[in-house]
């Protein structure tokens, strides 16, 4: 056995596991802290705040009597409130009776003896904190990256092979190859996206184009590269492109010997490949290399809100130059964070509906192995990408917990809604049966998603 040869694979596995544990722990900590802090504000005492399950690795008790702990199995966490029987906040009848015997007034400090509003607020706070975290992270990233200035202005020209350019930083782009740039007056993001797609489709298929630019107050003509060259802007985790070894910044010069100059040519060839392997000639930092890539059938959202199935490799395009940016204000950044989080919620619900309707494959559901692989892949792309990935996962976790399944937060909220209408909670026996059914359903979904990771 080549033990030395296994070391890089073992190191990659450890890196993937570490990234997954960090991502999950951050999301769980935010979610459970939402339950804890709103419960505390509502007068409900938390006995245990745990990150992970199983044997306790570290713990301490604070001045309020809450034990904070980190457990061995980092696959979730929980807050156990006074009167809870377990991490799912089941009612501990014996404990409640003992609390009543000692001091009836202490029932108000239990999860099951608190007013309905306090229980509902405490339960809803977990998913809410996940959404708030995502919004804030996306807002900070947007402020860090900046928004392109209007009109579009050159900041830094990319190094592309076989292309001469007379563009300069500070040039304001008016048209490319005789095609005017889309304006900035759009009624919706979908209209803006459609305008840029029309612009891309109208560009001449040439490696070098004429640019009309404003420079020092005068309109001049400059030469520059294809506006959307066959440049890899980013690589999707767990995609065909990642498996083939493509990296951000790579320029694809040819596919199966056929020269290409624009990203839309790459897209057309991949979509028409019928899944056959493609041999790519790739320029990377001054060197040429060949990569063999096999497109995959992928369900992708459409601008109209539905889904379409096409052959994909998992790359996003890059521009010929980096645009000049400006730092958006806090309100604009928060608006972007809300919009991004809302888009994730909408696409998740839309994808789930299309899977139930049989319009797209259920292989789109990833389990712990898939999420771990994605965590490691995104972490390798840099801290900002990893933080953005955590924000996406946080939204997904918040949404999942709102599903009306007993044992999840959404199930508890349904019980509270019933109590508000009926004037009394469901009986303990009914709750036990429903909780058992909910846990069974959750375990079944976990097994299903794990089978997707292994066999899809």
Short mmCIF file of C-alpha atoms in Angstrom, two decimals:
data_model
loop_
_atom_site.label_atom_id
_atom_site.label_comp_id
_atom_site.label_asym_id
_atom_site.label_seq_id
_atom_site.Cartn_x
_atom_site.Cartn_y
_atom_site.Cartn_z
CA UNK A 1 0.00 0.00 0.00
CA UNK A 2 1.25 3.49 -0.93
CA UNK A 3 0.88 5.13 2.48
CA UNK A 4 2.65 8.32 1.34
CA UNK A 5 0.19 8.67 -1.54
CA UNK A 6 -2.73 8.55 0.89
CA UNK A 7 -1.49 11.53 2.95
CA UNK A 8 -2.90 14.25 0.62
CA UNK A 9 -6.27 12.46 0.48
CA UNK A 10 -6.33 12.13 4.27
CA UNK A 11 -5.44 15.81 4.64
CA UNK A 12 -8.21 16.79 2.24
CA UNK A 13 -10.69 14.67 4.21
CA UNK A 14 -9.70 16.34 7.48
CA UNK A 15 -10.03 19.76 5.83
CA UNK A 16 -13.51 18.87 4.57
CA UNK A 17 -14.61 17.60 7.98
CA UNK A 18 -13.20 20.67 9.74
CA UNK A 19 -14.97 23.04 7.33
CA UNK A 20 -18.25 21.17 7.79
CA UNK A 21 -17.98 21.21 11.59
CA UNK A 22 -17.17 24.93 11.63
CA UNK A 23 -20.07 25.80 9.29
CA UNK A 24 -22.59 23.66 11.15
CA UNK A 25 -21.43 24.81 14.58
CA UNK A 26 -21.79 28.49 13.66
CA UNK A 27 -25.30 27.95 12.26
CA UNK A 28 -26.40 25.84 15.22
CA UNK A 29 -24.94 28.33 17.72
CA UNK A 30 -26.86 31.22 16.12
CA UNK A 31 -30.09 29.19 15.93
CA UNK A 32 -29.95 27.96 19.50
CA UNK A 33 -28.86 31.35 20.82
CA UNK A 34 -32.03 32.77 19.32
CA UNK A 35 -34.07 30.29 21.37
CA UNK A 36 -31.99 30.96 24.47
CA UNK A 37 -31.92 34.76 24.49
CA UNK A 38 -35.60 35.27 23.61
CA UNK A 39 -36.53 32.61 26.16
CA UNK A 40 -34.47 34.44 28.77
CA UNK A 41 -36.09 37.76 27.85
CA UNK A 42 -39.49 36.05 28.12
CA UNK A 43 -38.77 34.75 31.61
CA UNK A 44 -38.07 31.10 30.67
CA UNK A 45 -35.03 29.52 32.33
CA UNK A 46 -32.56 27.61 30.18
CA UNK A 47 -30.87 24.73 31.99
CA UNK A 48 -28.50 23.64 29.19
CA UNK A 49 -27.12 25.28 26.04
CA UNK A 50 -25.33 22.62 24.04
CA UNK A 51 -23.38 22.64 20.79
CA UNK A 52 -23.34 19.00 19.73
CA UNK A 53 -24.73 15.84 21.26
CA UNK A 54 -23.35 12.94 23.26
CA UNK A 55 -20.49 12.99 25.79
CA UNK A 56 -19.63 16.47 27.04
CA UNK A 57 -16.14 17.69 26.15
CA UNK A 58 -16.34 21.05 27.93
CA UNK A 59 -18.88 22.84 30.09
CA UNK A 60 -19.36 25.67 32.52
CA UNK A 61 -22.30 27.03 34.51
CA UNK A 62 -22.98 30.77 34.35
CA UNK A 63 -24.37 32.97 37.11
CA UNK A 64 -27.94 32.37 35.89
CA UNK A 65 -27.59 28.63 36.36
CA UNK A 66 -27.36 27.73 32.66
CA UNK A 67 -24.80 25.09 31.72
CA UNK A 68 -22.99 25.94 28.48
CA UNK A 69 -21.38 22.91 26.90
CA UNK A 70 -19.67 21.49 23.81
CA UNK A 71 -20.40 17.82 23.15
CA UNK A 72 -18.55 15.20 21.14
CA UNK A 73 -20.92 14.80 18.17
CA UNK A 74 -21.04 18.15 16.31
CA UNK A 75 -24.19 17.40 14.30
CA UNK A 76 -26.54 19.92 15.87
CA UNK A 77 -27.30 21.37 19.24
CA UNK A 78 -30.11 22.26 21.61
CA UNK A 79 -31.32 24.41 24.45
CA UNK A 80 -32.97 22.48 27.28
CA UNK A 81 -35.37 24.71 29.17
CA UNK A 82 -36.67 24.13 32.65
CA UNK A 83 -39.37 21.42 32.54
CA UNK A 84 -38.16 19.91 29.24
CA UNK A 85 -37.78 16.15 29.06
CA UNK A 86 -35.33 16.20 26.14
CA UNK A 87 -33.64 18.30 23.46
CA UNK A 88 -36.89 18.37 21.45
CA UNK A 89 -38.62 20.24 24.33
CA UNK A 90 -40.91 17.36 25.23
CA UNK A 91 -42.72 17.86 28.52
CA UNK A 92 -41.21 16.24 31.60
CA UNK A 93 -44.29 15.52 33.72
CA UNK A 94 -42.38 14.40 36.80
CA UNK A 95 -40.11 17.43 36.71
CA UNK A 96 -43.09 19.76 36.29
CA UNK A 97 -44.85 18.12 39.23
CA UNK A 98 -41.73 18.48 41.39
CA UNK A 99 -41.38 22.16 40.45
CA UNK A 100 -45.05 22.74 41.36
CA UNK A 101 -44.60 20.94 44.66
CA UNK A 102 -41.60 23.06 45.62
CA UNK A 103 -42.91 26.42 44.42
CA UNK A 104 -45.95 26.79 42.11
CA UNK A 105 -44.69 30.19 41.01
CA UNK A 106 -41.65 28.58 39.36
CA UNK A 107 -43.89 27.00 36.70
CA UNK A 108 -43.78 30.39 34.97
CA UNK A 109 -40.03 29.84 34.44
CA UNK A 110 -40.61 26.56 32.60
CA UNK A 111 -41.16 26.22 28.86
CA UNK A 112 -44.49 24.47 29.38
CA UNK A 113 -45.78 26.78 32.12
CA UNK A 114 -44.96 30.06 30.40
CA UNK A 115 -47.63 32.12 28.61
CA UNK A 116 -48.41 31.17 25.04
CA UNK A 117 -46.81 34.32 23.62
CA UNK A 118 -43.54 33.61 25.44
CA UNK A 119 -43.38 30.02 24.19
CA UNK A 120 -44.21 31.01 20.60
CA UNK A 121 -41.65 33.83 20.59
CA UNK A 122 -38.96 31.56 22.03
CA UNK A 123 -39.55 28.85 19.45
CA UNK A 124 -39.79 31.24 16.50
CA UNK A 125 -36.59 33.01 17.51
CA UNK A 126 -34.32 30.16 16.36
CA UNK A 127 -35.23 30.31 12.65
CA UNK A 128 -35.55 34.10 12.87
CA UNK A 129 -31.96 34.42 14.09
CA UNK A 130 -30.81 32.22 11.19
CA UNK A 131 -32.49 34.58 8.73
CA UNK A 132 -31.13 37.67 10.48
CA UNK A 133 -27.62 36.19 10.41
CA UNK A 134 -27.90 35.54 6.66
CA UNK A 135 -29.17 39.05 5.97
CA UNK A 136 -26.33 40.65 7.96
CA UNK A 137 -23.66 38.45 6.36
CA UNK A 138 -24.87 39.17 2.84
CA UNK A 139 -25.08 42.89 3.67
CA UNK A 140 -21.51 42.98 5.00
CA UNK A 141 -20.21 41.04 1.99
CA UNK A 142 -22.01 43.44 -0.35
CA UNK A 143 -20.45 46.42 1.43
CA UNK A 144 -17.02 44.75 1.36
CA UNK A 145 -17.15 43.90 -2.33
CA UNK A 146 -18.85 47.12 -3.28
CA UNK A 147 -21.41 47.81 -6.00
CA UNK A 148 -20.36 48.62 -9.58
CA UNK A 149 -20.52 52.35 -10.21
CA UNK A 150 -22.96 53.68 -12.79
CA UNK A 151 -22.12 54.03 -15.62
CA UNK A 152 -19.85 50.96 -15.89
CA UNK A 153 -16.21 51.97 -15.44
CA UNK A 154 -12.99 49.99 -15.86
CA UNK A 155 -11.01 49.43 -12.66
CA UNK A 156 -8.53 46.68 -13.56
CA UNK A 157 -8.08 44.85 -16.88
CA UNK A 158 -7.68 41.08 -16.69
CA UNK A 159 -4.68 39.32 -18.18
CA UNK A 160 -6.11 37.32 -21.08
CA UNK A 161 -4.16 35.31 -23.66
CA UNK A 162 -3.75 36.46 -27.26
CA UNK A 163 -5.50 39.81 -26.80
CA UNK A 164 -4.12 43.33 -27.03
CA UNK A 165 -6.02 46.13 -25.36
CA UNK A 166 -5.91 49.89 -25.29
CA UNK A 167 -8.50 50.13 -22.54
CA UNK A 168 -7.37 52.02 -19.47
CA UNK A 169 -8.50 52.05 -15.85
CA UNK A 170 -11.05 54.86 -15.49
CA UNK A 171 -12.59 54.37 -18.94
CA UNK A 172 -16.38 54.54 -18.87
CA UNK A 173 -17.88 51.94 -21.21
CA UNK A 174 -20.52 53.19 -23.64
CA UNK A 175 -20.72 50.32 -26.15
CA UNK A 176 -18.87 47.13 -27.07
CA UNK A 177 -18.61 45.88 -30.66
CA UNK A 178 -21.23 48.43 -31.63
CA UNK A 179 -23.69 47.14 -29.02
CA UNK A 180 -24.72 49.75 -26.39
CA UNK A 181 -24.48 48.70 -22.76
CA UNK A 182 -27.82 48.09 -21.02
CA UNK A 183 -29.12 51.08 -19.12
CA UNK A 184 -29.66 51.13 -15.36
CA UNK A 185 -33.41 51.81 -15.37
CA UNK A 186 -34.94 48.41 -14.67
CA UNK A 187 -38.27 47.64 -13.04
CA UNK A 188 -37.01 44.34 -11.61
CA UNK A 189 -33.90 42.20 -11.26
CA UNK A 190 -35.29 39.76 -13.84
CA UNK A 191 -35.58 42.55 -16.42
CA UNK A 192 -32.01 43.63 -15.69
CA UNK A 193 -30.78 40.06 -16.12
CA UNK A 194 -32.69 39.71 -19.40
CA UNK A 195 -31.17 42.96 -20.69
CA UNK A 196 -27.63 41.75 -19.98
CA UNK A 197 -28.35 38.37 -21.59
CA UNK A 198 -29.57 40.17 -24.72
CA UNK A 199 -26.43 42.30 -24.65
CA UNK A 200 -24.20 39.22 -24.38
CA UNK A 201 -26.01 37.49 -27.24
CA UNK A 202 -25.64 40.50 -29.51
CA UNK A 203 -21.85 40.80 -29.12
CA UNK A 204 -19.76 39.72 -32.13
CA UNK A 205 -17.92 36.40 -31.69
CA UNK A 206 -14.37 37.73 -31.78
CA UNK A 207 -11.51 37.59 -29.32
CA UNK A 208 -10.95 41.33 -29.69
CA UNK A 209 -13.64 44.02 -29.98
CA UNK A 210 -13.90 47.76 -30.36
CA UNK A 211 -15.00 49.65 -27.25
CA UNK A 212 -16.55 53.09 -27.28
CA UNK A 213 -15.52 54.78 -24.03
CA UNK A 214 -15.55 58.12 -22.27
CA UNK A 215 -11.99 59.09 -21.37
CA UNK A 216 -11.02 62.43 -19.87
CA UNK A 217 -14.35 63.91 -20.92
CA UNK A 218 -14.11 62.81 -24.56
CA UNK A 219 -15.59 59.83 -26.40
CA UNK A 220 -12.83 57.66 -27.88
CA UNK A 221 -12.54 54.23 -29.46
CA UNK A 222 -10.37 51.57 -27.84
CA UNK A 223 -9.65 47.93 -28.51
CA UNK A 224 -10.26 45.32 -25.86
CA UNK A 225 -11.07 41.67 -25.25
CA UNK A 226 -14.41 39.95 -25.65
CA UNK A 227 -16.63 41.42 -22.92
CA UNK A 228 -17.64 37.95 -21.67
CA UNK A 229 -14.64 35.78 -22.65
CA UNK A 230 -14.51 32.04 -21.98
CA UNK A 231 -13.22 32.94 -18.54
CA UNK A 232 -14.05 30.93 -15.43
CA UNK A 233 -15.32 33.46 -12.92
CA UNK A 234 -16.19 30.90 -10.23
CA UNK A 235 -16.53 27.14 -9.86
CA UNK A 236 -19.58 25.52 -8.26
CA UNK A 237 -18.68 23.06 -5.45
CA UNK A 238 -19.17 19.35 -6.23
CA UNK A 239 -19.54 20.13 -9.94
CA UNK A 240 -18.07 18.56 -13.07
CA UNK A 241 -15.76 21.57 -13.40
CA UNK A 242 -14.38 21.11 -9.90
CA UNK A 243 -13.86 17.40 -10.44
CA UNK A 244 -11.99 18.14 -13.69
CA UNK A 245 -9.70 20.62 -11.93
CA UNK A 246 -10.95 23.93 -13.38
CA UNK A 247 -10.16 26.99 -11.27
CA UNK A 248 -11.37 30.55 -11.08
CA UNK A 249 -9.32 32.62 -13.53
CA UNK A 250 -8.86 29.82 -16.08
CA UNK A 251 -9.47 30.77 -19.71
CA UNK A 252 -10.85 28.03 -21.99
CA UNK A 253 -9.26 28.41 -25.43
CA UNK A 254 -10.73 25.36 -27.19
CA UNK A 255 -13.11 22.43 -26.70
CA UNK A 256 -12.33 19.20 -28.57
CA UNK A 257 -10.00 21.21 -30.79
CA UNK A 258 -12.60 23.86 -31.66
CA UNK A 259 -11.41 27.34 -30.74
CA UNK A 260 -13.78 29.46 -28.62
CA UNK A 261 -13.56 33.10 -27.61
CA UNK A 262 -16.81 33.77 -25.70
CA UNK A 263 -18.45 32.23 -22.69
CA UNK A 264 -21.70 31.72 -24.56
CA UNK A 265 -19.87 29.38 -26.97
CA UNK A 266 -18.81 27.27 -23.99
CA UNK A 267 -22.39 27.21 -22.75
CA UNK A 268 -23.77 26.16 -26.15
CA UNK A 269 -21.22 23.36 -26.58
CA UNK A 270 -21.84 22.00 -23.07
CA UNK A 271 -25.63 22.09 -23.46
CA UNK A 272 -25.37 20.27 -26.79
CA UNK A 273 -22.86 17.70 -25.59
CA UNK A 274 -25.45 15.08 -24.54
CA UNK A 275 -23.12 14.28 -21.66
CA UNK A 276 -20.13 13.13 -23.71
CA UNK A 277 -16.64 13.91 -22.33
CA UNK A 278 -15.14 17.21 -23.50
CA UNK A 279 -11.41 17.89 -23.87
CA UNK A 280 -10.63 21.46 -22.81
CA UNK A 281 -7.55 23.45 -23.77
CA UNK A 282 -7.11 25.75 -20.78
CA UNK A 283 -4.85 28.77 -20.29
CA UNK A 284 -3.82 29.20 -16.67
CA UNK A 285 -1.41 31.93 -15.56
CA UNK A 286 0.58 31.81 -18.79
CA UNK A 287 0.60 28.02 -19.20
CA UNK A 288 -1.53 25.76 -21.39
CA UNK A 289 -2.99 22.49 -20.10
CA UNK A 290 -5.66 20.01 -21.12
CA UNK A 291 -8.51 18.88 -18.87
CA UNK A 292 -11.11 16.19 -19.53
CA UNK A 293 -14.56 17.16 -18.33
CA UNK A 294 -17.88 15.29 -18.34
CA UNK A 295 -21.02 17.50 -18.24
CA UNK A 296 -23.85 16.50 -15.90
CA UNK A 297 -27.61 16.71 -16.17
CA UNK A 298 -28.58 19.54 -13.85
CA UNK A 299 -31.87 21.10 -12.79
CA UNK A 300 -31.46 24.88 -12.87
CA UNK A 301 -33.95 27.66 -12.01
CA UNK A 302 -35.13 29.78 -14.91
CA UNK A 303 -35.60 33.58 -14.87
CA UNK A 304 -39.37 32.96 -15.16
CA UNK A 305 -39.42 31.06 -11.85
CA UNK A 306 -39.57 27.46 -13.09
CA UNK A 307 -36.86 24.88 -13.65
CA UNK A 308 -35.14 23.48 -16.71
CA UNK A 309 -32.88 20.45 -17.06
CA UNK A 310 -29.71 20.91 -19.10
CA UNK A 311 -26.18 19.67 -19.32
CA UNK A 312 -23.98 21.78 -17.04
CA UNK A 313 -20.37 21.81 -15.88
CA UNK A 314 -20.72 24.21 -12.93
CA UNK A 315 -18.90 27.42 -13.83
CA UNK A 316 -19.97 31.05 -13.87
CA UNK A 317 -18.61 33.56 -16.37
CA UNK A 318 -16.22 36.37 -15.64
CA UNK A 319 -15.84 39.77 -17.34
CA UNK A 320 -12.83 41.01 -19.29
CA UNK A 321 -12.16 43.60 -16.59
CA UNK A 322 -13.00 44.31 -12.98
CA UNK A 323 -15.49 47.18 -12.75
CA UNK A 324 -14.93 50.16 -10.50
CA UNK A 325 -17.00 49.88 -7.35
CA UNK A 326 -18.35 52.09 -4.61
CA UNK A 327 -19.29 51.19 -1.06
CA UNK A 328 -23.09 51.06 -0.72
CA UNK A 329 -24.82 52.60 2.28
CA UNK A 330 -26.07 50.45 5.17
CA UNK A 331 -29.70 50.60 4.04
CA UNK A 332 -28.84 49.53 0.49
CA UNK A 333 -26.65 46.74 1.86
CA UNK A 334 -29.42 45.53 4.17
CA UNK A 335 -31.89 45.63 1.29
CA UNK A 336 -29.52 43.45 -0.73
CA UNK A 337 -29.17 41.07 2.24
CA UNK A 338 -32.95 40.77 2.56
CA UNK A 339 -33.31 40.24 -1.20
CA UNK A 340 -30.60 37.56 -1.28
CA UNK A 341 -32.09 35.72 1.69
CA UNK A 342 -35.56 35.94 0.15
CA UNK A 343 -34.23 34.53 -3.12
CA UNK A 344 -32.80 31.51 -1.29
CA UNK A 345 -36.10 30.88 0.49
CA UNK A 346 -38.06 31.22 -2.75
CA UNK A 347 -35.74 28.97 -4.78
CA UNK A 348 -35.71 26.35 -2.01
CA UNK A 349 -39.51 26.22 -1.79
CA UNK A 350 -39.81 26.28 -5.59
CA UNK A 351 -37.31 23.43 -5.92
CA UNK A 352 -39.12 21.38 -3.27
CA UNK A 353 -42.45 21.90 -5.02
CA UNK A 354 -41.01 20.89 -8.40
CA UNK A 355 -39.51 17.75 -6.82
CA UNK A 356 -42.85 16.80 -5.26
CA UNK A 357 -44.51 17.39 -8.64
CA UNK A 358 -41.93 15.13 -10.29
CA UNK A 359 -40.65 17.89 -12.57
CA UNK A 360 -37.05 17.74 -11.31
CA UNK A 361 -34.94 15.03 -9.73
CA UNK A 362 -34.99 14.37 -5.99
CA UNK A 363 -31.19 14.10 -6.27
CA UNK A 364 -31.21 17.88 -5.74
CA UNK A 365 -31.58 17.17 -2.00
CA UNK A 366 -28.14 16.89 -0.40
CA UNK A 367 -27.39 15.14 2.87
CA UNK A 368 -24.58 15.52 5.38
CA UNK A 369 -21.94 14.04 3.08
CA UNK A 370 -22.83 16.38 0.23
CA UNK A 371 -22.95 19.42 2.52
CA UNK A 372 -19.60 18.45 4.04
CA UNK A 373 -18.04 18.13 0.57
CA UNK A 374 -19.46 21.49 -0.43
CA UNK A 375 -18.17 23.06 2.81
CA UNK A 376 -14.63 21.89 2.11
CA UNK A 377 -14.78 22.96 -1.54
CA UNK A 378 -16.06 26.44 -0.74
CA UNK A 379 -13.64 26.91 2.16
CA UNK A 380 -10.78 26.23 -0.27
CA UNK A 381 -11.98 29.20 -2.38
CA UNK A 382 -11.36 31.69 0.41
CA UNK A 383 -12.81 33.07 3.62
CA UNK A 384 -15.39 35.32 1.96
CA UNK A 385 -16.81 32.46 -0.14
CA UNK A 386 -16.95 30.23 2.94
CA UNK A 387 -18.73 32.87 5.02
CA UNK A 388 -21.26 33.41 2.21
CA UNK A 389 -21.80 29.64 2.06
CA UNK A 390 -22.50 29.58 5.81
CA UNK A 391 -25.09 32.33 5.28
CA UNK A 392 -26.79 30.26 2.56
CA UNK A 393 -26.86 27.22 4.85
CA UNK A 394 -28.18 29.36 7.70
CA UNK A 395 -31.15 30.40 5.56
CA UNK A 396 -31.78 26.79 4.60
CA UNK A 397 -31.66 25.65 8.23
CA UNK A 398 -34.02 28.43 9.31
CA UNK A 399 -36.47 27.52 6.55
CA UNK A 400 -36.28 23.79 7.28
CA UNK A 401 -37.03 24.37 10.95
CA UNK A 402 -40.21 26.25 10.04
CA UNK A 403 -41.69 23.23 8.28
CA UNK A 404 -44.80 22.06 10.23
CA UNK A 405 -43.22 18.79 11.33
CA UNK A 406 -43.52 17.77 15.00
CA UNK A 407 -40.13 17.99 16.78
CA UNK A 408 -39.12 20.93 14.55
CA UNK A 409 -39.81 24.54 15.49
CA UNK A 410 -42.56 24.74 12.88
CA UNK A 411 -44.34 21.79 14.49
CA UNK A 412 -44.26 23.48 17.90
CA UNK A 413 -45.67 26.66 16.36
CA UNK A 414 -48.53 24.62 14.87
CA UNK A 415 -49.28 23.22 18.34
CA UNK A 416 -49.30 26.75 19.75
CA UNK A 417 -51.61 27.93 16.98
CA UNK A 418 -53.99 25.07 17.89
CA UNK A 419 -53.79 26.11 21.54
CA UNK A 420 -54.58 29.71 20.66
CA UNK A 421 -57.69 28.65 18.72
CA UNK A 422 -58.90 25.80 20.95
CA UNK A 423 -58.05 27.47 24.24
CA UNK A 424 -56.01 24.48 25.42
CA UNK A 425 -52.95 22.56 24.18
CA UNK A 426 -53.16 19.07 22.66
CA UNK A 427 -53.12 16.30 25.27
CA UNK A 428 -49.80 14.87 26.40
CA UNK A 429 -50.59 11.52 24.75
CA UNK A 430 -51.37 13.16 21.41
CA UNK A 431 -48.18 15.22 21.63
CA UNK A 432 -46.09 12.12 22.35
CA UNK A 433 -47.51 10.30 19.33
CA UNK A 434 -47.05 13.30 17.04
CA UNK A 435 -43.52 13.89 18.28
CA UNK A 436 -42.65 10.25 17.62
CA UNK A 437 -44.08 10.53 14.11
CA UNK A 438 -42.15 13.75 13.52
CA UNK A 439 -38.85 12.25 14.65
CA UNK A 440 -39.49 9.22 12.42
CA UNK A 441 -40.13 11.51 9.45
CA UNK A 442 -36.99 13.54 10.14
CA UNK A 443 -34.84 10.39 10.40
CA UNK A 444 -36.38 9.11 7.15
CA UNK A 445 -35.53 12.37 5.39
CA UNK A 446 -31.98 12.16 6.73
CA UNK A 447 -31.57 8.62 5.42
CA UNK A 448 -33.05 9.64 2.07
CA UNK A 449 -30.66 12.58 1.72
CA UNK A 450 -27.73 10.39 2.75
CA UNK A 451 -28.67 7.87 0.06
CA UNK A 452 -28.67 10.76 -2.43
CA UNK A 453 -25.12 11.61 -1.37
CA UNK A 454 -24.01 8.03 -1.94
CA UNK A 455 -25.90 7.01 -5.06
CA UNK A 456 -27.01 10.08 -7.06
#
